[in-house]
Structure formats: structure tokens, C-alpha cells
C-alpha positions in Angstrom: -36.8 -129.8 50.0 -36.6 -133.2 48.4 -33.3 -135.1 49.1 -31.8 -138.8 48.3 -30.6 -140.7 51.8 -30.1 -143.9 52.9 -31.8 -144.7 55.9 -32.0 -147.7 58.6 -35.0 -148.7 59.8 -35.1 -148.7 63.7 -38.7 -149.3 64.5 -42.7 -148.9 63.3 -46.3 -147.9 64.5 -49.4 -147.9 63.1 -50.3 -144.4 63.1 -54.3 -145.0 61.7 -55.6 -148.1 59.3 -53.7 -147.1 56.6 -50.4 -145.0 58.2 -47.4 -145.7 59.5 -44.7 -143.9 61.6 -41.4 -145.4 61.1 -38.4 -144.2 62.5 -35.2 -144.0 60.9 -31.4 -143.3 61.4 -30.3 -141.8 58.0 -27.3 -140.5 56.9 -27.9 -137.4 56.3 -30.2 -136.2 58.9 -29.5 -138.7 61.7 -32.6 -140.1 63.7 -35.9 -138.9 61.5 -39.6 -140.6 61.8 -41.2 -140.3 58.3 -45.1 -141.1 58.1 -45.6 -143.4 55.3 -49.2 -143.3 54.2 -50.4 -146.8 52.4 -48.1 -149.1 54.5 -50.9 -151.2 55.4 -52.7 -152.0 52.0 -51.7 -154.3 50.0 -50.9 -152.5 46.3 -49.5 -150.0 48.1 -45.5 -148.5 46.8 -45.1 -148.9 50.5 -45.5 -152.2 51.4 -45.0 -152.7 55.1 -42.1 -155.5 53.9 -39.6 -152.6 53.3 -40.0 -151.2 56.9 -38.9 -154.5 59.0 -36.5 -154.0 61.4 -32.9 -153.2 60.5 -33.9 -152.7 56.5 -31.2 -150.6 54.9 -33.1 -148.4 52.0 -32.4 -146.0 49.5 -35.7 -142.9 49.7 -36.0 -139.9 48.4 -37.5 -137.8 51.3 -39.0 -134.2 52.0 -37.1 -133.1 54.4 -38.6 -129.7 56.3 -36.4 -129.0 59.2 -38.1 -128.7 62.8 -41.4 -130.8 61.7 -41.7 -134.1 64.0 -42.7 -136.1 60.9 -41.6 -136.1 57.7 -42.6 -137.8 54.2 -41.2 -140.4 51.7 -41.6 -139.9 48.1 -39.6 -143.2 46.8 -38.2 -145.8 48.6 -36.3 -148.9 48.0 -34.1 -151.8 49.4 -30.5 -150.8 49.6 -28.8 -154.3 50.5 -31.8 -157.4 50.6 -30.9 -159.2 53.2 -29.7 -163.2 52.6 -29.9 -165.0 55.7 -30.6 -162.1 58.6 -34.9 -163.0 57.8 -34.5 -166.9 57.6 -31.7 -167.4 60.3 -33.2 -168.1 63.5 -30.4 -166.8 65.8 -29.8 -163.9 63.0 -32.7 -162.4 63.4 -33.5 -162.2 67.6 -30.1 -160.8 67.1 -31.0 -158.3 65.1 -34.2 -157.7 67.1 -32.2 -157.1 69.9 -29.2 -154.6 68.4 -32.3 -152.6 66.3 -34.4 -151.8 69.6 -30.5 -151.1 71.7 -30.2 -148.4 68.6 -34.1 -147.2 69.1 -33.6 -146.7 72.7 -29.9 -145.1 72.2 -29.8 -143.0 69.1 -31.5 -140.1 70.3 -29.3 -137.5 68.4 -30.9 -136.0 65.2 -27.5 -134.5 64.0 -26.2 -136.5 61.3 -22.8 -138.7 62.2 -21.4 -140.3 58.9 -19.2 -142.3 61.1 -21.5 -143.9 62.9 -23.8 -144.5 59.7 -21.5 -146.5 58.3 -20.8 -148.7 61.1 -24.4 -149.3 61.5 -24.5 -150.4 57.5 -21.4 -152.1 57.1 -22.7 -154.1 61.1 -25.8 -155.0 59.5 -24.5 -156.4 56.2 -21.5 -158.3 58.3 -24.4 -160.0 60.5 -25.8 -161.0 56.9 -22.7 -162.6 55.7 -21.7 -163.7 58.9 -20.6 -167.6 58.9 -18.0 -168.2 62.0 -18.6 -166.1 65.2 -22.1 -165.1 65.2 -23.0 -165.8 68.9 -20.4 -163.4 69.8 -21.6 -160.6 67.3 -23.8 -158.9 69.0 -21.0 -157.8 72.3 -18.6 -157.1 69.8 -21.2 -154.5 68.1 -21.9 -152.7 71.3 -18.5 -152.6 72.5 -18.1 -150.5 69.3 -20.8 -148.7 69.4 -20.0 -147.7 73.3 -17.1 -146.3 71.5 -19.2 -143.9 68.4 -21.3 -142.9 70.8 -18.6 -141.2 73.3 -18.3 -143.5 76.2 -16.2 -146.4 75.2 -14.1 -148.2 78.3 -10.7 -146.9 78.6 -8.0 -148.7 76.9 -5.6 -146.4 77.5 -3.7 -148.5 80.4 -3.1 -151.7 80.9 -6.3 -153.9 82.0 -6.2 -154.5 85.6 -8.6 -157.1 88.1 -11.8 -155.4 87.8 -13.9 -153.2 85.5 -15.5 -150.7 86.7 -18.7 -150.4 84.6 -20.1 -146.9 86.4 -16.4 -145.1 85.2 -15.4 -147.3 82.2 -12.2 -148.1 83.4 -10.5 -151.2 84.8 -8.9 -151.0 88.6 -6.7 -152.7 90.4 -8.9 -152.8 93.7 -12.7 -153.9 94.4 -14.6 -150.4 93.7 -16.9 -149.2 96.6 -20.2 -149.7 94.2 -21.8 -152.7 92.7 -21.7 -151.8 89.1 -17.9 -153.9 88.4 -16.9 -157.2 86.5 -15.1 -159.6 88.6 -11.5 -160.4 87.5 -12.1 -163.3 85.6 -15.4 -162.0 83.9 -13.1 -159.0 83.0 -10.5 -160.7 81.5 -13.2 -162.4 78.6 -14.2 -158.3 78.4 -10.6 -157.4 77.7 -11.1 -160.4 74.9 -14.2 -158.5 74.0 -12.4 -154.8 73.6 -9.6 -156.2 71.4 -11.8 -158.2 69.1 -13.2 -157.6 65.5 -15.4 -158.9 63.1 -12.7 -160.8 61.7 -11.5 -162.1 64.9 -14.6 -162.4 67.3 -15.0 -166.0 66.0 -11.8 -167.5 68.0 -12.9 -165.6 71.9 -13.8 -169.0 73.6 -17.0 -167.9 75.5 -19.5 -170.3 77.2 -23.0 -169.8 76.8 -23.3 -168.5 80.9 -20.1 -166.2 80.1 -21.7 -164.6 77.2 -25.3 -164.1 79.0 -23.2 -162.3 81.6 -21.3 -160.2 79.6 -24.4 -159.3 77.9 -26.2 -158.2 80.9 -22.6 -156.4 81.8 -22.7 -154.5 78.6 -26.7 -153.8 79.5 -25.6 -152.6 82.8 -22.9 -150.4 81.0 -25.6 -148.8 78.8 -27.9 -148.4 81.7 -25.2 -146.4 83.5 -24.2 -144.1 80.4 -27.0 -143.6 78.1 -30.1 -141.2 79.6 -33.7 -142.9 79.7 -32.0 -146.3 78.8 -34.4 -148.8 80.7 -33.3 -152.0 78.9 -33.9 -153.5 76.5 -37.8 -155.9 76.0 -36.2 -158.3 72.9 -32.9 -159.2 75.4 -35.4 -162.1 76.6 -36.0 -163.8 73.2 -32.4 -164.0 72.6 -31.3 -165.2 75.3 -34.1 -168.2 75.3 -32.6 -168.8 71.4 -29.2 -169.2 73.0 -30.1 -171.7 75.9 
């Protein structure tokens, strides 16, 4: 069945000298790994350009349900990026965020909501001018949220977080996994901040590594077969 999608590029292989496997999170289908035959020569329609990390495209796919692999007939750029490729900080960024989604988005059930988070994310990071060292724990606070284990917010913030239950206590819990109280009061920061807003949360650069490695530590704790993440490294040396 041939069908028109949009799809986000998550991460590629080489399959042989001249395939590809790249894996998608489309809109219609949720996480799908096409093999693209011709990535790797140079007249090829599918020039390996169109599969970098994080590329939002327009295809027109074959879609056969229950196959591991499935084709691309046409294919093309959906949104070019403008600064996300030449921006230093931008693009170990998102590096980072595209191999959180690999290792997270495991589903293969479409989610429309969580599609166009991802897209409207990516072309925010793009446009992004005020804020951007703060981008990236404000995208996976939300995206703790889509994905069904968000912190609670329903109370009042108290001393601690509790990163194992998602909830903030009053009391020192029993385990390890926990913000101290004045780590979780930048997190509270963190919870109630936007795009729009994310800009004015008055982080240093040791409170946002450890928030970061928090929020890792989160994911670890909720998300099965979530070992970490190998880019966290490069961003972090970008940031020093």
C-alpha cells in the first residue's frame, strides 16, 4: 500500500555498499525502519544528506504491515534546517535529544500528539535565539510527560524529588534515586517552563549538567532497556 507521511529521522546503518537502514518516527505509523537502496552513491534520489539526524521529510512509503523493513518510493525535506547543521551547540544538542528518542520510542503505534511535539521541538531548536542551553531539559521534561511518566504536579512541590516515583516528598526517601532540595527547586523551574519562557531559568553550567544527569537518571528508572545515552559526553564537553 503506498501512503504519503512525514517522518523524523532517528538514526542510520549501512546495511551493504550501497543500502541503508534508517529508522524513522512517522506520523502515521509511529517508529518504522525503511531500507533505502542507493543511499551511498552519489546520483543517487537518496542522497545520504536527507537521512541526517533529526531531518523532518515528506516520503511516500510502501507500507506492508508486520514486515521489519519497509521501502521509500519519494522522499524529500519537509522543513531545511537554518542553523541546527552550522550551530555548534545546536547540533550536539540535537545529537543528543535524536539518540534519547532512538533509545526511547519503541512504540510502533502511531501517536499524533507526540508527532507534533517532536516537529514543532525540532523547528523551535532551529529558530531558537534566547534560551538554548536550557532547551534540551525542557524537551525531556515534556516528553517524560507524552510518554506517560511525567513527575507529578499535582501537589505542591516539597524538599525533595523522588526520581524512582516521580513525585516530590517532604522527607529524605530511603533510596538514592532523589534531588536534593535545592537542586529540586531549579527542577520545579524546569516543570513550569516553556519554550517561550525557558530563556529567563537562571541555571549555572554545574546546575544544568546535574539536572541533566537527574533527568538521565529519571529515564533510566522509567523507560525499559534505557542504558544512557553515548552523545551525553559531546555535549556536555560543548558546554564546559
Amino acid at each position: 500500500m503506498l501512503i504519503k507521511t512525514a517522518g523524523i529521522v532517528l538514526h542510520t546503518i549501512k546495511y551493504s555498499d550501497t543500502s541503508t537502514i534508517v529508522t524513522t518516527y512517522t506520523r502515521d505509523f509511529g517508529r518504522v525502519s525503511y531500507l533505502v537502496h542507493g543511499a551511498n552513491k552519489k546520483k543517487s534520489n537518496f542522497r545520504a544528506a536527507l537521512f541526517q539526524p533529526f531531518s523532518l521529510l515528506e516520503m511516500d512509503v510502501y507500507h506492508a504491515p508486520g514486515k521489519d523493513l519497509q521501502r521509500i518510493k519519494e522522499i524529500q525535506v519537509a522543513y531545511p534546517f537554518c542553523s541546527i547543521p552550522y550551530n555548534p551547540v545546536k547540533n550536539a544538542m540535537a545529537l543528543f535529544l535524536c539518540e534519547v528518542l532512538y533509545r526511547t520510542l519503541k512504540q510502533s503505534e502511531p501517536d499524533e500528539g507526540l508527532f507534533s511535539f517532536l516537529e514543532e521541538s525540532l523547528v523551535r531548536l532551529d529558530k531558537c535565539e534566547k534560551g538554548t542551553p536550557n532547551f534540551h531539559l525542557v524537551f525531556l521534561v515534556k516528553l517524560s510527560r507524552l510518554l506517560g511518566f511525567g513527575p507529578n504536579e499535582d501537589e505542591e512541590p516539597t524538599q525533595y524529588f523522588d526520581l524512582m516515583n516521580g513525585v516530590f516528598v517532604p522527607a529524605r526517601p530511603l533510596h538514592t534515586h532523589y534531588l536534593q532540595p535545592e537542586l529540586s527547586a531549579d527542577f520545579v523551574a524546569l516543570l513550569r517552563a516553556d519554550y517561550d519562557t525557558m530563556q529567563a531559568i537562571p541555571l549555572t553550567r554545574q546546575k544544568r549538567f546535574s539536572l541533566l544527569e537527574s533527568l538521565m537518571d529519571y529515564y533510566r528508572l522509567h523507560v525499559p532497556e534505557f542504558h544512557g545515552v553515548q552523545s551525553l559526553a559531546v555535549l556536555q564537553t560543548l558546554f564546559d
